[in-house]
Short mmCIF file of C-alpha atoms and ligand atoms in Angstrom, two decimals:
data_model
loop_
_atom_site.label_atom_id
_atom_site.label_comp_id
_atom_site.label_asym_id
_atom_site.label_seq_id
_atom_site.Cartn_x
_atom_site.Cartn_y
_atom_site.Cartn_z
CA UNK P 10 10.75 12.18 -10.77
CA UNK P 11 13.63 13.63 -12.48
CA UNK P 12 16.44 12.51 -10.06
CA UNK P 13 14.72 9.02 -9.91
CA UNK P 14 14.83 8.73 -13.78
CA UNK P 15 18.50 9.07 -13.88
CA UNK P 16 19.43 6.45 -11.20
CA UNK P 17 17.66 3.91 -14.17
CA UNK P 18 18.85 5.01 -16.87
CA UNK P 19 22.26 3.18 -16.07
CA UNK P 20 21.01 -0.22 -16.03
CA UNK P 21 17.97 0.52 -18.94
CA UNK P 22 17.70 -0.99 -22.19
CA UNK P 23 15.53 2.04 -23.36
CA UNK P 24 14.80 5.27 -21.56
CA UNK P 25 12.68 8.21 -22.07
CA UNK P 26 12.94 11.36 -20.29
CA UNK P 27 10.37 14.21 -21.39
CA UNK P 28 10.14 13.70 -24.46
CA UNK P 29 8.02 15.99 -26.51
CA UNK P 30 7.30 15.96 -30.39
CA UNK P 31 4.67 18.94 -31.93
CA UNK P 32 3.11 18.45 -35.66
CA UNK P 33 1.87 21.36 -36.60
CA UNK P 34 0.94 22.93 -33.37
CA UNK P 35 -0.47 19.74 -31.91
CA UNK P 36 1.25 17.88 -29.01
CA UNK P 37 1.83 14.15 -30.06
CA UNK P 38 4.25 13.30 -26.90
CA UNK P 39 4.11 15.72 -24.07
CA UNK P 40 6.88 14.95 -21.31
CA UNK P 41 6.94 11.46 -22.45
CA UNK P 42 9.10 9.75 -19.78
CA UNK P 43 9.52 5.84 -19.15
CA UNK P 44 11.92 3.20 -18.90
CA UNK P 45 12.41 -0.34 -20.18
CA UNK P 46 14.73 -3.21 -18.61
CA UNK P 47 17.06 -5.28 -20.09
CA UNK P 48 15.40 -8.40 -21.26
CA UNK P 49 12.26 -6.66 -20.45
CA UNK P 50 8.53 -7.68 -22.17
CA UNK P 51 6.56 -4.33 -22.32
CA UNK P 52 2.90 -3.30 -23.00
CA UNK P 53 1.80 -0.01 -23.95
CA UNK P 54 -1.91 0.66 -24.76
CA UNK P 55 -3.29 3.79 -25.07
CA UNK P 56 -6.77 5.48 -26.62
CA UNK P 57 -5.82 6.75 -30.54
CA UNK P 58 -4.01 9.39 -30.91
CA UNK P 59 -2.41 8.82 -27.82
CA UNK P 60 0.99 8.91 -29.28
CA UNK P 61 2.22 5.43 -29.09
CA UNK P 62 3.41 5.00 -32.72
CA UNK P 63 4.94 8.08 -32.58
CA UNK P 64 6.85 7.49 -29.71
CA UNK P 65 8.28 3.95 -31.97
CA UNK P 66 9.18 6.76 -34.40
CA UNK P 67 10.98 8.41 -31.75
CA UNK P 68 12.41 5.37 -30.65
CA UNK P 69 13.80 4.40 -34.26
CA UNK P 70 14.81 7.89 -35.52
CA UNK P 71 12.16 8.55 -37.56
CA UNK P 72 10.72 11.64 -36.20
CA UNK P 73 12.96 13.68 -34.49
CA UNK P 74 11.98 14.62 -30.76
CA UNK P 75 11.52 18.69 -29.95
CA UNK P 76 12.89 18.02 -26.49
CA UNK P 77 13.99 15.26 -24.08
CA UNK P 78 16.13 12.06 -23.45
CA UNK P 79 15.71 9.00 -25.47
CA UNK P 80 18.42 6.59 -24.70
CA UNK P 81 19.65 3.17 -25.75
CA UNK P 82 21.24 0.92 -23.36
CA UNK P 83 21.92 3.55 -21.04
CA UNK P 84 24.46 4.89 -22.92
CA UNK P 85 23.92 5.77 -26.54
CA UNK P 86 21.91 8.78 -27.47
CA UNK P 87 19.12 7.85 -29.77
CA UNK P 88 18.46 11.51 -31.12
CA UNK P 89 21.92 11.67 -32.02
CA UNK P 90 21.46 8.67 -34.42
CA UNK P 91 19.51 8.42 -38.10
CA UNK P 92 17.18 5.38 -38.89
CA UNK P 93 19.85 3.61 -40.29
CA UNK P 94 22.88 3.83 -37.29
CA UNK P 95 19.60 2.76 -35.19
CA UNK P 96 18.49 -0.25 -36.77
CA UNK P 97 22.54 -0.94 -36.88
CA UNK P 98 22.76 -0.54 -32.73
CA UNK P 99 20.01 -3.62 -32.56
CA UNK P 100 16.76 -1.71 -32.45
CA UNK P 101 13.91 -3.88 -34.73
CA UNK P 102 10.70 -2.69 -35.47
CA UNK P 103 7.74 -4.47 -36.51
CA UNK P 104 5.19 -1.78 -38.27
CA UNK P 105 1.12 -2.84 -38.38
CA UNK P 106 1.29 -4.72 -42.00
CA UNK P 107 2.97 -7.27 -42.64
CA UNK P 108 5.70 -6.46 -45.49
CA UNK P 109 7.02 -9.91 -46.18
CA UNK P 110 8.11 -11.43 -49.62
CA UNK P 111 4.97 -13.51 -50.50
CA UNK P 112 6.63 -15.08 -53.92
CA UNK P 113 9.56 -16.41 -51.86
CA UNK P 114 8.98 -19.41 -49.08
CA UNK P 115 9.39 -18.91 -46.11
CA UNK P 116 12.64 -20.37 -45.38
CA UNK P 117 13.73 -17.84 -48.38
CA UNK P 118 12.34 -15.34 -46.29
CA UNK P 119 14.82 -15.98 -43.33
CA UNK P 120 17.37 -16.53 -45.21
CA UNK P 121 17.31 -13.04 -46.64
CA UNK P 122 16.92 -11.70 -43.78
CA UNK P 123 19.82 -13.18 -42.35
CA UNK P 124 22.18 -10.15 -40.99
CA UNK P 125 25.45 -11.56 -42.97
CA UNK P 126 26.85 -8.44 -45.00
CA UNK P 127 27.91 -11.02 -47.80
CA UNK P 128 29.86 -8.94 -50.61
CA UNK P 129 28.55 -9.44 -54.13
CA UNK P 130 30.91 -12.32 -54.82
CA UNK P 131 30.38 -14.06 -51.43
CA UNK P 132 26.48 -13.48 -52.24
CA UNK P 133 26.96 -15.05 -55.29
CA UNK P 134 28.63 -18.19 -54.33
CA UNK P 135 27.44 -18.40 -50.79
CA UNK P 136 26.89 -21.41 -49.15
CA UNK P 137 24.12 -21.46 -46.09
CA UNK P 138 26.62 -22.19 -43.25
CA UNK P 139 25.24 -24.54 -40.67
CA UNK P 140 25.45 -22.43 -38.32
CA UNK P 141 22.70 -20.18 -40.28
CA UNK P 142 21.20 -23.45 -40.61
CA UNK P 143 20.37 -23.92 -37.10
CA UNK P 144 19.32 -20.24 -36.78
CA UNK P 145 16.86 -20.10 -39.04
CA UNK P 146 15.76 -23.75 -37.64
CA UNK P 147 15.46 -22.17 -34.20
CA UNK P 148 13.95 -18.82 -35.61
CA UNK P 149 11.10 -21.21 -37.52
CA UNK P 150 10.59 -22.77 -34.16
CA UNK P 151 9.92 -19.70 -32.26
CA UNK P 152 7.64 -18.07 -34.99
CA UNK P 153 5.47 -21.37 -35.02
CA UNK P 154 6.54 -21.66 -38.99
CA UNK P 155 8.46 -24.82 -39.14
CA UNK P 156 5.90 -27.12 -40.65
CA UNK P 157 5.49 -24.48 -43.36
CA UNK P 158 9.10 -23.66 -44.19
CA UNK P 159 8.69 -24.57 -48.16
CA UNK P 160 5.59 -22.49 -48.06
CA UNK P 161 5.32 -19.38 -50.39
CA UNK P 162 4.58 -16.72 -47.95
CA UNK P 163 1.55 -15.42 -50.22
CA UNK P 164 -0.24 -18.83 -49.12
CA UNK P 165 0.05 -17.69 -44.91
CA UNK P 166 -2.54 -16.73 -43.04
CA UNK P 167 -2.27 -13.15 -42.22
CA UNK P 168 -1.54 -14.29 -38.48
CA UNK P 169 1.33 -16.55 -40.11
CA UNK P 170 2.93 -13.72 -42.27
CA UNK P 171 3.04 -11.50 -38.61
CA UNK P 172 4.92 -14.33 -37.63
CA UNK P 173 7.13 -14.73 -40.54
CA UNK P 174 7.65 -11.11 -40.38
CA UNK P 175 8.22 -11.05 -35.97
CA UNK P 176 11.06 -14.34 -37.33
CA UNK P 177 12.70 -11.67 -40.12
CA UNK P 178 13.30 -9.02 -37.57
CA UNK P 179 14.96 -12.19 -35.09
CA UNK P 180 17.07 -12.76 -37.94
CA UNK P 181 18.48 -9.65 -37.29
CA UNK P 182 19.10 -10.57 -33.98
CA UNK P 183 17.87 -6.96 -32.39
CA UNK P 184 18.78 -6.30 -28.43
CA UNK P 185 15.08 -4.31 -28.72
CA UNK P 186 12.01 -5.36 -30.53
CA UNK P 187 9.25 -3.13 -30.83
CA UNK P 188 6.41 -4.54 -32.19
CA UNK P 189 2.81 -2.25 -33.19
CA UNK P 190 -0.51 -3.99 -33.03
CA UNK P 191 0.45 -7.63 -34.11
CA UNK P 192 -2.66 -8.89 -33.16
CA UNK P 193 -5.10 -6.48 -35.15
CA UNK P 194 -6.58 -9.27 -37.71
CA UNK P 195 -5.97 -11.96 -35.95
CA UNK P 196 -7.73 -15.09 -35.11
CA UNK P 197 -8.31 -15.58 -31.26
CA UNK P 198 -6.23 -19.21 -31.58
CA UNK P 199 -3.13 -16.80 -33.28
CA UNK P 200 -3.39 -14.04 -30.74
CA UNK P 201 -3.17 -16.65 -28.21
CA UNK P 202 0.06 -17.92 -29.52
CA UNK P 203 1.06 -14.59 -30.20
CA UNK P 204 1.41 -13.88 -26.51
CA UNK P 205 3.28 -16.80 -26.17
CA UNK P 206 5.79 -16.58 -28.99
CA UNK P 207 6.19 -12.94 -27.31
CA UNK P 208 6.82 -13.79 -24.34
CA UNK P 209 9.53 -16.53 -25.42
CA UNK P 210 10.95 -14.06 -27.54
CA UNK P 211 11.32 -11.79 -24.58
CA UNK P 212 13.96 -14.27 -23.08
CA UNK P 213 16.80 -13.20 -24.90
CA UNK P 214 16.18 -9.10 -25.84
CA UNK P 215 13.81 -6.52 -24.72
CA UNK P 216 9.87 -5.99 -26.50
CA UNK P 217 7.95 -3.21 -26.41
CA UNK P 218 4.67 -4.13 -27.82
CA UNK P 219 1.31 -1.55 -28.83
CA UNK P 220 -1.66 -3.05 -28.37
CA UNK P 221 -5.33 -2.58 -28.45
CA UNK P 222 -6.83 -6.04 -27.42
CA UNK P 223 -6.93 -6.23 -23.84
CA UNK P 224 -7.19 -9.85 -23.88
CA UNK P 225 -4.21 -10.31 -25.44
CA UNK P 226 -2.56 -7.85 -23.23
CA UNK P 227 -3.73 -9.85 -20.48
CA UNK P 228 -2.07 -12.93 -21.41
CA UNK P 229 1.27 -11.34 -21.55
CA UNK P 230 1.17 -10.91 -17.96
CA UNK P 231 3.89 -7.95 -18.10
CA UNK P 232 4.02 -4.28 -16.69
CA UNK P 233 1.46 -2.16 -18.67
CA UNK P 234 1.99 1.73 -19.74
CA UNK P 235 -0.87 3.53 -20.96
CA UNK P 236 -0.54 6.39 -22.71
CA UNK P 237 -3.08 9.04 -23.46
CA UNK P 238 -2.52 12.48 -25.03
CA UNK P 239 1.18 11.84 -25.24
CA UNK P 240 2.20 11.38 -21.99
CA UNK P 241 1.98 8.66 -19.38
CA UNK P 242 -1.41 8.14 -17.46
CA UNK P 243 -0.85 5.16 -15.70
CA UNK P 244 1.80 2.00 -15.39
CA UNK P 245 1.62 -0.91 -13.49
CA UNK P 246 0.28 -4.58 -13.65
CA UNK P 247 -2.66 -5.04 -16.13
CA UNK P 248 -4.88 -5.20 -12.55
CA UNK P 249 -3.52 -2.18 -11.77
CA UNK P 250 -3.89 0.07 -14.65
CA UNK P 251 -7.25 -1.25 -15.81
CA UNK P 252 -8.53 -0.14 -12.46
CA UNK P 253 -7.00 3.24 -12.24
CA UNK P 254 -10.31 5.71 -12.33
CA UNK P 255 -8.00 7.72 -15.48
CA UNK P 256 -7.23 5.03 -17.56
CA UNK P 257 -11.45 3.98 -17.09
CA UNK P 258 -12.21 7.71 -18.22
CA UNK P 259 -9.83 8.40 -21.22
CA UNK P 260 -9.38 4.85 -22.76
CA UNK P 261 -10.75 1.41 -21.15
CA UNK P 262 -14.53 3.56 -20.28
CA UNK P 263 -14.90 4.39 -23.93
N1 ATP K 17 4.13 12.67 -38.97
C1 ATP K 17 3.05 13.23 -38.45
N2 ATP K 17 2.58 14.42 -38.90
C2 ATP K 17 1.49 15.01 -38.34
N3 ATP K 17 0.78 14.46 -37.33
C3 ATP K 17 1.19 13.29 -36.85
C4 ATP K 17 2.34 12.59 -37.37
N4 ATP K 17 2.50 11.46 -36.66
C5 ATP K 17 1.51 11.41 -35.76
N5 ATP K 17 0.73 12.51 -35.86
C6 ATP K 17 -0.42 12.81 -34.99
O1 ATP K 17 -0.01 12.58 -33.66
C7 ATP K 17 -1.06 12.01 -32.89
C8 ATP K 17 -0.58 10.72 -32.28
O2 ATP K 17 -0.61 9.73 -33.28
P1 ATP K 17 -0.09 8.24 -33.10
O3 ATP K 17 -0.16 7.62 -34.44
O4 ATP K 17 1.21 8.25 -32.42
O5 ATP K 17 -1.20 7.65 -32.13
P2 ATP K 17 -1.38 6.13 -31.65
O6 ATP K 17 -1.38 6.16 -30.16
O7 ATP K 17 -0.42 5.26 -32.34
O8 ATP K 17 -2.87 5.83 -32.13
P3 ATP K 17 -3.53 4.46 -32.72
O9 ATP K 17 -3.93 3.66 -31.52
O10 ATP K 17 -4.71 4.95 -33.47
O11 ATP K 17 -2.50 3.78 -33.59
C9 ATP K 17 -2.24 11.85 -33.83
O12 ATP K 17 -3.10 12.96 -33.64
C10 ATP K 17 -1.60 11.88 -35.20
O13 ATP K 17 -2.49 12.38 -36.17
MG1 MG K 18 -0.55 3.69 -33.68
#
Protein backbone atom coordinates (compact mmCIF):
# COMPACT_ATOMS: atom_id res chain seq x y z
CA UNK A 1 0.00 0.00 0.00
CA UNK A 2 2.65 2.23 1.15
CA UNK A 3 5.14 1.85 -1.78
CA UNK A 4 2.10 2.11 -4.20
CA UNK A 5 1.02 5.47 -2.57
CA UNK A 6 4.25 7.09 -3.35
CA UNK A 7 4.52 6.15 -7.09
CA UNK A 8 1.05 8.67 -7.18
CA UNK A 9 1.85 11.08 -5.31
CA UNK A 10 4.07 12.55 -8.22
CA UNK A 11 1.45 13.09 -10.66
CA UNK A 12 -1.55 13.90 -7.71
CA UNK A 13 -3.35 16.97 -7.27
CA UNK A 14 -4.08 15.97 -3.57
CA UNK A 15 -2.70 13.07 -1.59
CA UNK A 16 -3.25 11.56 1.70
CA UNK A 17 -1.08 9.15 3.33
CA UNK A 18 -2.20 7.97 6.97
CA UNK A 19 -3.45 10.59 8.12
CA UNK A 20 -4.72 10.58 11.64
CA UNK A 21 -6.38 13.49 13.74
CA UNK A 22 -7.61 12.60 17.72
CA UNK A 23 -10.14 15.15 19.61
CA UNK A 24 -10.08 14.41 22.82
CA UNK A 25 -9.27 10.79 22.80
CA UNK A 26 -11.56 10.01 19.89
CA UNK A 27 -10.21 8.99 16.44
CA UNK A 28 -11.74 11.36 13.72
CA UNK A 29 -9.26 10.10 10.76
CA UNK A 30 -7.49 6.89 11.39
CA UNK A 31 -4.77 6.10 8.59
CA UNK A 32 -6.66 8.22 6.27
CA UNK A 33 -4.93 7.55 2.91
CA UNK A 34 -6.24 8.52 -0.72
CA UNK A 35 -5.38 10.26 -3.73
CA UNK A 36 -6.97 12.72 -6.14
CA UNK A 37 -5.94 13.41 -9.96
CA UNK A 38 -5.34 16.37 -11.63
CA UNK A 39 -8.51 17.64 -13.11
CA UNK A 40 -10.12 14.98 -11.14
CA UNK A 41 -14.20 15.07 -10.02
CA UNK A 42 -14.33 13.20 -6.61
CA UNK A 43 -17.12 11.78 -4.34
CA UNK A 44 -16.76 10.99 -0.85
CA UNK A 45 -19.79 9.78 1.20
CA UNK A 46 -19.57 8.37 4.33
CA UNK A 47 -22.12 7.54 7.52
CA UNK A 48 -21.78 10.80 10.20
CA UNK A 49 -19.11 11.04 12.00
CA UNK A 50 -17.21 9.38 9.54
CA UNK A 51 -14.69 12.08 9.31
CA UNK A 52 -15.23 13.64 6.00
CA UNK A 53 -15.40 17.32 7.06
CA UNK A 54 -12.64 16.87 9.06
CA UNK A 55 -10.54 15.54 6.60
CA UNK A 56 -11.59 19.23 4.38
CA UNK A 57 -10.17 20.71 7.60
CA UNK A 58 -7.16 18.77 7.12
CA UNK A 59 -7.09 19.51 3.67
CA UNK A 60 -7.34 23.46 4.22
CA UNK A 61 -5.20 23.79 7.39
CA UNK A 62 -7.66 24.07 9.72
CA UNK A 63 -7.07 21.27 12.01
CA UNK A 64 -3.76 20.18 12.18
CA UNK A 65 -3.15 16.33 11.42
CA UNK A 66 -1.42 14.10 14.49
CA UNK A 67 0.34 12.07 11.84
CA UNK A 68 0.62 11.47 8.06
CA UNK A 69 1.10 12.98 4.50
CA UNK A 70 -1.23 15.48 3.11
CA UNK A 71 0.13 16.85 -0.05
CA UNK A 72 -0.71 19.42 -2.71
CA UNK A 73 0.21 18.90 -6.20
CA UNK A 74 2.64 16.39 -5.38
CA UNK A 75 4.90 18.65 -4.12
CA UNK A 76 3.90 21.12 -1.47
CA UNK A 77 3.36 19.99 2.05
CA UNK A 78 -0.04 20.96 3.25
CA UNK A 79 0.75 20.56 7.11
CA UNK A 80 3.50 22.81 6.64
CA UNK A 81 1.07 25.60 5.50
CA UNK A 82 -1.67 27.86 7.68
CA UNK A 83 -5.27 28.48 6.27
CA UNK A 84 -4.22 31.43 4.72
CA UNK A 85 -0.76 30.22 2.51
CA UNK A 86 -3.47 27.37 1.59
CA UNK A 87 -6.23 29.18 0.23
CA UNK A 88 -3.17 31.32 -1.49
CA UNK A 89 -1.69 27.84 -3.26
CA UNK A 90 -5.40 27.49 -5.04
CA UNK A 91 -7.22 25.31 -2.55
CA UNK A 92 -11.24 26.65 -2.37
CA UNK A 93 -13.59 25.43 -0.07
CA UNK A 94 -17.19 25.55 -0.13
CA UNK A 95 -18.55 24.98 3.70
CA UNK A 96 -22.51 23.61 4.10
CA UNK A 97 -24.21 27.30 4.29
CA UNK A 98 -24.16 29.44 2.01
CA UNK A 99 -22.25 32.76 3.25
CA UNK A 100 -22.93 35.07 0.37
CA UNK A 101 -23.64 38.92 0.48
CA UNK A 102 -27.49 38.94 0.15
CA UNK A 103 -27.74 43.04 0.04
CA UNK A 104 -25.34 43.09 -2.94
CA UNK A 105 -26.49 41.52 -6.57
CA UNK A 106 -25.12 39.07 -7.74
CA UNK A 107 -22.87 40.41 -10.28
CA UNK A 108 -21.57 42.54 -7.05
CA UNK A 109 -21.02 39.35 -5.62
CA UNK A 110 -18.44 38.22 -8.34
CA UNK A 111 -17.04 41.10 -8.62
CA UNK A 112 -15.84 41.10 -5.05
CA UNK A 113 -14.78 38.11 -5.24
CA UNK A 114 -12.64 38.71 -8.02
CA UNK A 115 -8.88 37.63 -6.91
CA UNK A 116 -7.31 41.21 -8.07
CA UNK A 117 -5.21 42.48 -4.94
CA UNK A 118 -6.27 46.14 -6.00
CA UNK A 119 -4.41 48.65 -3.51
CA UNK A 120 -6.68 51.15 -1.80
CA UNK A 121 -6.23 53.74 -4.53
CA UNK A 122 -6.58 51.27 -7.45
CA UNK A 123 -9.82 50.00 -5.41
CA UNK A 124 -10.96 53.27 -5.35
CA UNK A 125 -10.76 54.27 -8.89
CA UNK A 126 -10.93 50.86 -10.44
CA UNK A 127 -12.36 50.26 -13.54
CA UNK A 128 -13.90 46.49 -14.26
CA UNK A 129 -11.37 45.50 -16.99
CA UNK A 130 -12.95 43.52 -19.76
CA UNK A 131 -11.16 40.97 -19.25
CA UNK A 132 -12.94 40.62 -15.63
CA UNK A 133 -15.82 41.31 -17.69
CA UNK A 134 -15.80 38.18 -19.55
CA UNK A 135 -14.88 36.21 -16.38
CA UNK A 136 -17.49 36.94 -14.42
CA UNK A 137 -19.76 36.50 -17.76
CA UNK A 138 -18.35 32.99 -18.06
CA UNK A 139 -18.44 32.37 -14.18
CA UNK A 140 -22.47 33.47 -14.35
CA UNK A 141 -22.72 30.98 -17.12
CA UNK A 142 -21.35 28.07 -15.34
CA UNK A 143 -23.23 28.78 -11.98
CA UNK A 144 -26.62 28.93 -14.02
CA UNK A 145 -26.91 32.80 -12.63
CA UNK A 146 -26.81 34.83 -15.72
CA UNK A 147 -30.45 35.71 -16.09
CA UNK A 148 -30.27 36.90 -12.48
CA UNK A 149 -27.07 38.93 -12.48
CA UNK A 150 -28.90 42.34 -11.17
CA UNK A 151 -30.52 40.18 -8.59
CA UNK A 152 -29.92 40.95 -4.82
CA UNK A 153 -28.64 37.71 -3.61
CA UNK A 154 -31.19 37.81 -0.52
CA UNK A 155 -34.00 37.22 -3.32
CA UNK A 156 -32.10 33.49 -4.53
CA UNK A 157 -33.33 30.46 -3.89
CA UNK A 158 -31.21 28.70 -1.44
CA UNK A 159 -30.13 26.31 -4.43
CA UNK A 160 -29.20 29.69 -6.34
CA UNK A 161 -27.11 31.26 -3.44
CA UNK A 162 -25.00 27.54 -3.45
CA UNK A 163 -24.48 28.51 -6.81
CA UNK A 164 -23.58 32.04 -6.37
CA UNK A 165 -21.41 30.94 -3.65
CA UNK A 166 -19.72 27.51 -5.93
CA UNK A 167 -19.24 31.01 -8.80
CA UNK A 168 -17.35 33.17 -5.74
CA UNK A 169 -14.92 30.44 -5.00
CA UNK A 170 -14.34 30.18 -9.30
CA UNK A 171 -13.59 33.68 -9.01
CA UNK A 172 -10.77 32.74 -7.20
CA UNK A 173 -9.80 30.58 -9.76
CA UNK A 174 -8.73 27.50 -7.22
CA UNK A 175 -6.60 24.40 -8.89
CA UNK A 176 -8.85 22.32 -6.01
CA UNK A 177 -12.42 22.80 -5.06
CA UNK A 178 -13.78 21.08 -2.27
CA UNK A 179 -17.19 21.40 -1.91
CA UNK A 180 -19.42 19.86 1.53
CA UNK A 181 -22.99 18.81 1.03
CA UNK A 182 -24.17 21.35 -1.71
CA UNK A 183 -27.13 19.60 -2.28
CA UNK A 184 -28.58 19.35 1.40
CA UNK A 185 -31.83 21.74 0.82
CA UNK A 186 -32.10 21.45 -2.43
CA UNK A 187 -34.82 21.01 -4.88
CA UNK A 188 -34.52 17.71 -6.99
CA UNK A 189 -34.54 20.12 -10.43
CA UNK A 190 -31.26 22.11 -8.55
CA UNK A 191 -29.50 18.97 -7.46
CA UNK A 192 -29.87 17.84 -10.91
CA UNK A 193 -28.09 20.79 -12.27
CA UNK A 194 -25.87 20.70 -9.50
CA UNK A 195 -24.26 17.55 -10.84
CA UNK A 196 -23.96 19.08 -13.96
CA UNK A 197 -22.49 22.47 -13.15
CA UNK A 198 -20.00 20.05 -11.11
CA UNK A 199 -19.08 18.15 -13.45
CA UNK A 200 -18.36 21.17 -15.97
CA UNK A 201 -16.58 22.75 -13.34
CA UNK A 202 -14.42 19.70 -13.04
CA UNK A 203 -12.95 20.46 -16.59
CA UNK A 204 -10.54 22.89 -15.67
CA UNK A 205 -9.41 22.02 -11.67
CA UNK A 206 -9.89 19.17 -9.40
CA UNK A 207 -13.44 18.71 -6.91
CA UNK A 208 -13.73 16.85 -4.11
CA UNK A 209 -17.30 16.86 -3.19
CA UNK A 210 -19.20 15.34 0.43
CA UNK A 211 -22.27 14.12 -0.14
CA UNK A 212 -25.17 12.39 1.38
CA UNK A 213 -27.78 12.01 -1.50
CA UNK A 214 -27.00 9.05 -3.38
CA UNK A 215 -28.92 10.18 -6.25
CA UNK A 216 -27.04 12.96 -6.75
CA UNK A 217 -23.90 11.05 -6.32
CA UNK A 218 -25.10 8.91 -8.95
CA UNK A 219 -25.38 11.45 -11.52
CA UNK A 220 -21.87 12.53 -11.14
CA UNK A 221 -20.79 9.36 -12.53
CA UNK A 222 -17.15 9.72 -10.84
CA UNK A 223 -14.95 7.38 -8.56
CA UNK A 224 -16.64 7.17 -5.09
CA UNK A 225 -14.66 7.00 -1.55
CA UNK A 226 -16.56 6.13 1.39
CA UNK A 227 -15.41 6.78 4.48
CA UNK A 228 -16.50 5.39 7.78
CA UNK A 229 -14.85 5.80 11.20
CA UNK A 230 -12.08 7.84 9.67
CA UNK A 231 -10.57 5.75 7.39
CA UNK A 232 -11.33 4.39 3.96
CA UNK A 233 -13.92 1.45 3.61
CA UNK A 234 -14.37 1.23 0.14
CA UNK A 235 -13.53 3.22 -3.39
CA UNK A 236 -14.54 2.53 -6.66
CA UNK A 237 -17.43 3.29 -9.18
CA UNK A 238 -20.78 4.18 -7.47
CA UNK A 239 -21.77 0.26 -8.68
CA UNK A 240 -19.01 -0.78 -6.99
CA UNK A 241 -19.04 0.70 -3.64
CA UNK A 242 -22.79 0.60 -3.14
CA UNK A 243 -22.45 -3.13 -3.50
CA UNK A 244 -19.53 -3.75 -1.29
CA UNK A 245 -21.18 -5.98 1.77
CA UNK A 246 -19.14 -3.00 4.26
CA UNK A 247 -20.30 -0.03 2.85
CA UNK A 248 -24.23 -1.96 3.02
CA UNK A 249 -23.42 -2.61 6.85
CA UNK A 250 -21.89 0.72 8.18
CA UNK A 251 -23.59 3.38 5.90
CA UNK A 252 -25.92 2.57 2.70
CA UNK A 253 -27.87 -0.55 5.17
CA UNK A 254 -28.77 2.04 7.74
N1 LIG B 1 -12.87 20.28 16.20
C1 LIG B 1 -13.39 19.18 16.72
N2 LIG B 1 -13.34 18.94 18.05
C2 LIG B 1 -13.84 17.80 18.59
N3 LIG B 1 -14.42 16.82 17.85
C3 LIG B 1 -14.49 17.00 16.54
C4 LIG B 1 -13.99 18.18 15.88
N4 LIG B 1 -14.20 18.04 14.56
C5 LIG B 1 -14.82 16.86 14.37
N5 LIG B 1 -14.99 16.23 15.56
C6 LIG B 1 -15.58 14.89 15.72
O1 LIG B 1 -14.99 14.05 14.76
C7 LIG B 1 -15.93 13.13 14.23
C8 LIG B 1 -15.97 13.27 12.73
O2 LIG B 1 -16.73 14.42 12.42
P1 LIG B 1 -16.93 15.00 10.95
O3 LIG B 1 -17.64 16.28 11.12
O4 LIG B 1 -15.65 15.01 10.23
O5 LIG B 1 -17.89 13.89 10.32
P2 LIG B 1 -18.62 13.91 8.90
O6 LIG B 1 -18.21 12.67 8.19
O7 LIG B 1 -18.40 15.21 8.24
O8 LIG B 1 -20.15 13.74 9.34
P3 LIG B 1 -21.50 14.40 8.70
O9 LIG B 1 -21.89 13.49 7.57
O10 LIG B 1 -22.47 14.33 9.82
O11 LIG B 1 -21.18 15.80 8.26
C9 LIG B 1 -17.25 13.43 14.91
O12 LIG B 1 -17.41 12.52 15.98
C10 LIG B 1 -17.07 14.85 15.42
O13 LIG B 1 -17.84 15.08 16.56
MG1 LIG C 1 -19.60 16.78 7.64
Amino acid sequence: MATDMKHYKSNSMLYLDGVSVSFDGFKALNSLSFVVEPGELRAIIGPNGAGKTTMMDIITGKTRPDSGDVFFNGVIDLTKKDEADIAQLGIGRKFQKPTVFESHTVWDNLELALDRKRTVFGTLFYQLSGEDRDRIEDILETVRLTARKDDFAANLSHGQKQWLEIGMLLAQDPKLLLVDEPVAGMTDAETAETAILLRKIAETRSVVVVEHDMGFIRDLGVKVTCLAEGSVLAEGSIDFVSNDPAVIENYLGR
